[in-house]
Amino acid sequence: MTSPEPAPAAAGGSGARTTFSLFACCIPVRGARRSVICDLQRGTYRLIPNGLYEILTEHRGMTVDEIKAAYGNEYDAEIDGYFDFLLAHELGFFTAEPERFPPLDLEYHSPSRITNAIIDLDGASEHDFAAIFRQLDDLGCQAVELRAFAPLRLDELRDALAPTRGGRLRALDLVLAYTPELDGPAFAELVEAERRLNSITVHSSPAARQTTMGRAVAVTYVQQAIDSPACCGAVHPRYFASNVETFAEARRFNSCLHRKIAVDARGEIRNCPSLPKSYGNIRDTSLHSAVAQRDFSALWAINKDQIEVCKDCEFRYICIDCRAYLTDAGDLYSKPAKCGYDPYTAEWHPPLGRTRKEVA
């Protein structure tokens, strides 16, 4: 066993008759080399050694003295350091009545047939956005990503977004090709007016930068050109989502494709714009009909516990999976091709800079 870095000297105030309990929203997940505690309320995570995971799970309900005795008192200082680390980061508490603090219900439930969608468009797209958003609303869709590979005029963007007002849609993310208009006051006014906007990525930008517009909408300008669906599928900590809904869903279903539908730039209806199978064209096939096809949901149940390498990764329930780009194109259960993390060495390739969340 090794202690977290830095390791406090001793666990204070634990008490001989009390046991440690993680907050219900703080869920430990074991990996091959190390583990993680996902804080589903704060939306963060803390890396921990597997030794601490063992204490929190296999020795749950035991007092500190009982835990130390279980290891023959060989690691007393390390165990004290573990509990001081947990207390310092407000991940749990000591209690004499652990039965009063039941675990979080992590069963996934959703009344929607479709919960999220991607709509792609380019300079030749002829989408009927009013019809598309109306059908998505009927399916209960709550989140949409609209990706424009080619530049849009602001009036075109306004027309595309107009049908999103009202209905069930809660979150709208935009990926837009840079134009000078996206640096002007008219764009800021549009962002302020569209109350469902969650985030905006402006690609092909002259310079990389970040700003905030409207009601705290994050706008990220990137120099990379996002000009086709092949740009998606990357696995990186910046895309991790540590929240109750995502975590609960990922434990049972595919964290990218479950209850997703996509309309590509040519109007083809797919599970994802990067997947080859089409379920018809939006011009003559309704989204309802596409979803009703027998194999439309075939990929929904492939979860991270079934995927090679991913099943041994500590990030598997907060990571967005990809079934379009695989290390083995002939194996639907192979690791995402665009993931550079190795859970057996706990290393990223290429390496990442150390972050404040990486404490173990």
XYZ file of C-alpha atoms in Angstrom:
360
model
C 0.000 0.000 0.000
C 1.125 3.538 -0.681
C -0.328 6.732 0.698
C -1.801 9.601 -1.359
C 0.524 12.456 -2.288
C 0.920 14.448 -0.142
C 0.052 12.185 2.816
C -1.071 13.942 6.033
C 0.599 12.674 9.181
C -2.370 11.169 11.002
C -6.133 10.825 10.934
C -7.562 13.012 13.605
C -10.950 12.728 15.286
C -11.862 9.319 13.875
C -12.861 7.876 17.240
C -12.515 4.249 18.283
C -16.232 3.412 17.909
C -16.968 5.141 14.650
C -16.624 4.030 11.056
C -15.876 6.037 7.943
C -18.608 6.567 5.369
C -18.166 8.124 1.948
C -20.788 10.671 1.008
C -23.444 8.901 -1.050
C -22.491 10.954 -4.115
C -18.833 9.867 -3.869
C -18.459 6.518 -5.635
C -15.158 4.593 -5.758
C -14.273 2.763 -8.991
C -11.331 0.393 -9.225
C -8.887 0.283 -12.113
C -6.022 -2.043 -12.942
C -3.287 0.231 -11.571
C -5.198 2.778 -9.477
C -8.730 3.773 -8.552
C -10.854 6.903 -8.583
C -13.554 8.433 -6.390
C -16.184 10.073 -8.577
C -17.886 12.975 -6.815
C -21.200 13.018 -8.648
C -22.445 16.128 -6.861
C -19.451 18.379 -7.475
C -18.812 16.934 -10.927
C -15.204 16.070 -10.088
C -13.069 13.017 -9.381
C -10.102 12.164 -7.172
C -7.503 9.561 -8.053
C -6.654 7.185 -5.214
C -4.414 4.115 -4.777
C -6.016 0.693 -5.049
C -5.118 0.152 -1.406
C -7.528 2.903 -0.392
C -10.210 1.461 -2.668
C -9.765 -1.855 -0.850
C -10.237 -0.155 2.520
C -13.361 1.683 1.366
C -15.009 -1.423 -0.093
C -13.708 -4.672 1.424
C -13.336 -3.136 4.887
C -16.395 -0.922 4.806
C -18.086 -0.674 8.190
C -14.912 -1.358 10.184
C -13.358 1.127 12.587
C -9.923 2.552 11.860
C -8.387 0.342 14.538
C -10.060 -2.733 13.060
C -8.774 -1.835 9.597
C -5.258 -1.359 10.911
C -5.460 -4.714 12.678
C -6.632 -6.390 9.478
C -3.299 -5.363 7.908
C -1.310 -6.486 10.977
C -0.691 -2.842 11.947
C 1.988 -2.736 9.276
C 0.488 0.267 7.449
C -0.872 2.363 10.324
C 0.698 5.633 9.128
C -0.509 5.103 5.542
C -4.051 4.326 6.726
C -4.102 7.474 8.871
C -2.952 9.409 5.810
C -5.728 7.934 3.713
C -8.461 9.039 6.092
C -6.978 12.509 6.522
C -6.939 12.790 2.719
C -10.616 11.787 2.504
C -11.605 14.274 5.205
C -9.500 17.105 3.755
C -11.235 16.758 0.395
C -14.696 16.386 1.943
C -15.313 12.965 0.455
C -16.847 11.445 3.563
C -17.195 11.518 7.332
C -16.952 9.433 10.484
C -20.179 8.233 12.039
C -21.392 5.873 14.753
C -24.597 5.249 12.776
C -23.613 4.282 9.219
C -26.985 2.586 8.670
C -28.588 6.031 8.588
C -26.728 6.881 5.381
C -27.854 4.499 2.603
C -26.065 4.328 -0.762
C -27.183 6.380 -3.734
C -29.750 4.775 -6.020
C -27.823 4.324 -9.283
C -30.572 2.688 -11.314
C -30.877 4.470 -14.649
C -34.343 5.632 -15.666
C -35.512 7.856 -18.512
C -39.002 8.317 -19.955
C -37.530 9.401 -23.317
C -37.079 7.057 -26.241
C -34.252 9.317 -27.450
C -32.336 11.497 -24.996
C -29.709 13.101 -27.234
C -29.038 13.818 -30.891
C -26.429 15.103 -33.323
C -27.332 17.112 -36.420
C -24.553 17.713 -38.939
C -24.628 20.181 -41.798
C -22.314 21.570 -44.415
C -22.587 23.969 -47.317
C -24.774 21.561 -49.309
C -27.170 20.499 -46.537
C -30.886 21.122 -46.973
C -32.287 20.231 -43.567
C -35.845 21.039 -42.553
C -34.934 22.013 -39.001
C -38.529 22.630 -37.970
C -39.465 19.048 -38.893
C -36.328 17.553 -37.328
C -36.722 19.348 -34.005
C -40.446 18.593 -33.915
C -39.736 14.879 -34.302
C -36.964 15.006 -31.715
C -39.349 16.676 -29.307
C -41.907 13.924 -29.862
C -39.217 11.369 -28.997
C -38.439 13.220 -25.757
C -34.964 14.353 -26.814
C -33.434 16.709 -24.260
C -29.951 17.462 -25.656
C -28.850 18.288 -29.205
C -25.444 18.995 -30.719
C -25.597 20.967 -33.952
C -22.347 20.726 -35.932
C -21.662 23.009 -38.878
C -18.635 21.935 -40.920
C -18.906 24.972 -43.220
C -19.489 28.628 -42.280
C -23.043 29.778 -41.562
C -24.365 33.305 -41.754
C -25.932 34.501 -38.524
C -29.369 34.673 -40.125
C -29.003 31.025 -41.210
C -28.010 30.080 -37.682
C -30.992 31.952 -36.233
C -33.341 30.136 -38.604
C -31.846 26.765 -37.648
C -32.215 27.467 -33.915
C -35.673 29.016 -34.020
C -37.527 25.645 -33.831
C -35.683 24.731 -30.597
C -37.698 27.256 -28.602
C -40.324 25.576 -26.494
C -40.690 21.833 -26.213
C -38.603 19.440 -24.163
C -35.132 20.406 -25.299
C -32.957 21.376 -22.340
C -29.431 21.703 -23.713
C -28.105 22.812 -27.082
C -24.416 22.605 -27.988
C -23.091 24.263 -31.127
C -20.011 23.487 -33.206
C -19.569 26.306 -35.730
C -17.046 27.151 -38.440
C -15.337 30.477 -37.787
C -16.451 33.634 -39.534
C -15.705 37.227 -38.477
C -19.374 37.522 -37.486
C -18.685 35.124 -34.603
C -16.444 37.771 -33.062
C -19.042 40.535 -33.278
C -21.822 41.942 -31.089
C -24.590 40.352 -33.213
C -23.324 36.905 -32.297
C -23.247 37.848 -28.603
C -26.859 39.004 -28.898
C -27.856 35.704 -30.511
C -26.199 33.753 -27.683
C -28.046 35.862 -25.125
C -31.372 35.231 -26.844
C -31.024 31.435 -27.134
C -31.704 30.304 -23.592
C -31.060 26.604 -24.220
C -27.475 27.105 -25.330
C -25.062 25.111 -23.187
C -21.715 25.460 -24.975
C -20.270 26.674 -28.274
C -17.128 25.494 -30.049
C -15.885 27.656 -32.912
C -13.497 25.688 -35.102
C -11.031 26.863 -37.778
C -10.448 29.977 -35.683
C -7.426 32.246 -36.353
C -6.430 31.885 -32.689
C -7.280 29.590 -29.788
C -9.056 31.244 -26.877
C -11.980 30.910 -24.487
C -14.634 33.352 -23.421
C -18.099 33.500 -21.886
C -21.195 34.991 -23.462
C -24.835 35.442 -22.564
C -25.885 33.613 -19.410
C -22.459 32.067 -18.763
C -22.327 30.130 -22.053
C -18.780 28.845 -22.578
C -17.437 29.702 -26.033
C -14.234 27.957 -27.090
C -12.376 29.026 -30.232
C -10.064 26.313 -31.611
C -7.732 26.401 -34.594
C -8.454 22.801 -35.516
C -10.771 22.326 -38.496
C -13.817 20.212 -37.682
C -14.894 19.432 -41.210
C -16.331 15.897 -41.009
C -17.686 13.354 -38.492
C -14.209 11.770 -38.434
C -13.150 14.531 -36.036
C -15.149 12.978 -33.181
C -14.422 9.927 -31.039
C -11.457 11.317 -29.090
C -11.148 10.199 -25.451
C -9.638 12.791 -23.110
C -10.186 13.958 -19.504
C -11.672 17.214 -20.798
C -14.658 15.167 -21.967
C -15.171 13.269 -18.705
C -18.602 13.758 -17.148
C -18.884 12.989 -13.439
C -22.580 13.282 -12.612
C -25.330 10.965 -11.408
C -27.129 10.557 -14.741
C -24.013 9.850 -16.827
C -22.489 7.546 -14.199
C -25.691 5.539 -13.717
C -26.237 5.222 -17.464
C -22.639 4.145 -18.165
C -22.842 1.298 -15.664
C -25.480 -0.421 -17.810
C -25.418 1.128 -21.277
C -23.102 2.584 -23.881
C -22.057 6.028 -22.701
C -22.135 7.527 -26.208
C -24.760 5.711 -28.263
C -27.476 4.844 -25.738
C -30.715 6.570 -26.813
C -28.846 8.691 -29.362
C -29.886 9.488 -32.915
C -28.057 11.430 -35.609
C -28.863 13.157 -38.874
C -25.763 13.532 -41.014
C -25.030 16.338 -43.461
C -26.802 14.488 -46.295
C -29.867 13.766 -44.164
C -29.055 10.092 -43.483
C -30.370 8.884 -40.112
C -27.762 6.997 -38.095
C -26.844 5.997 -34.552
C -23.866 8.311 -34.963
C -22.698 10.295 -38.018
C -19.469 8.246 -38.038
C -21.209 4.863 -38.188
C -21.867 3.405 -41.661
C -25.388 2.051 -41.141
C -28.205 4.309 -42.382
C -31.811 3.842 -41.296
C -33.225 6.012 -44.030
C -33.050 9.623 -45.119
C -34.833 12.327 -43.143
C -36.506 13.520 -46.361
C -38.630 10.381 -46.597
C -38.126 8.515 -43.287
C -39.279 9.802 -39.926
C -37.038 9.606 -36.880
C -39.776 7.534 -35.234
C -39.572 4.948 -38.035
C -35.790 4.809 -37.826
C -35.802 4.233 -34.072
C -38.439 1.514 -34.471
C -36.209 -0.554 -36.747
C -35.127 -3.770 -35.065
C -31.379 -3.178 -35.023
C -31.376 0.572 -34.330
C -30.698 -0.022 -30.612
C -28.297 -2.955 -31.106
C -25.269 -0.992 -29.837
C -26.995 0.654 -26.902
C -26.219 -2.097 -24.388
C -22.453 -2.336 -25.019
C -21.153 -0.869 -21.772
C -17.620 -0.260 -20.552
C -17.561 -3.392 -18.413
C -17.777 -5.421 -21.632
C -15.118 -3.599 -23.657
C -11.542 -4.847 -23.736
C -9.120 -2.660 -21.767
C -11.934 -0.235 -20.823
C -13.287 -2.803 -18.352
C -10.053 -2.409 -16.370
C -10.047 1.411 -16.474
C -10.887 3.510 -13.428
C -12.489 6.186 -15.649
C -14.932 3.817 -17.364
C -18.135 5.266 -15.869
C -17.295 8.922 -16.533
C -15.738 8.455 -19.974
C -17.610 8.845 -23.254
C -17.240 5.688 -25.327
C -16.884 5.383 -29.111
C -17.962 2.375 -31.193
C -17.246 4.009 -34.554
C -13.430 4.095 -34.347
C -12.018 0.925 -32.788
C -8.553 -0.573 -32.298
C -9.938 -3.684 -34.001
C -12.509 -2.779 -36.644
C -13.794 -6.355 -36.644
C -14.476 -6.465 -32.904
C -17.318 -4.317 -31.540
C -15.934 -4.885 -28.043
C -12.438 -3.529 -28.718
C -11.008 -0.377 -27.154
C -11.758 3.021 -28.761
C -9.024 3.762 -31.292
C -8.755 7.398 -30.216
C -8.113 6.655 -26.535
C -4.490 7.071 -25.453
C -4.920 5.939 -21.853
C -3.390 2.695 -20.572
C -5.037 1.616 -17.290
C -2.307 -0.981 -16.718
C 0.410 1.678 -16.501
C -1.854 4.631 -15.568
C -0.268 6.636 -18.378
C -1.617 8.727 -21.232
C -0.007 8.653 -24.666
C 0.857 11.368 -25.396
C 1.347 12.326 -21.728
C -0.979 14.842 -20.092
C 0.091 17.630 -17.778
C -0.551 16.922 -14.108
C -3.853 18.440 -12.984
C -5.206 19.392 -9.605
C -7.506 16.354 -9.728
C -4.593 13.926 -9.998
C -3.637 13.466 -6.371
C -2.560 9.816 -6.248
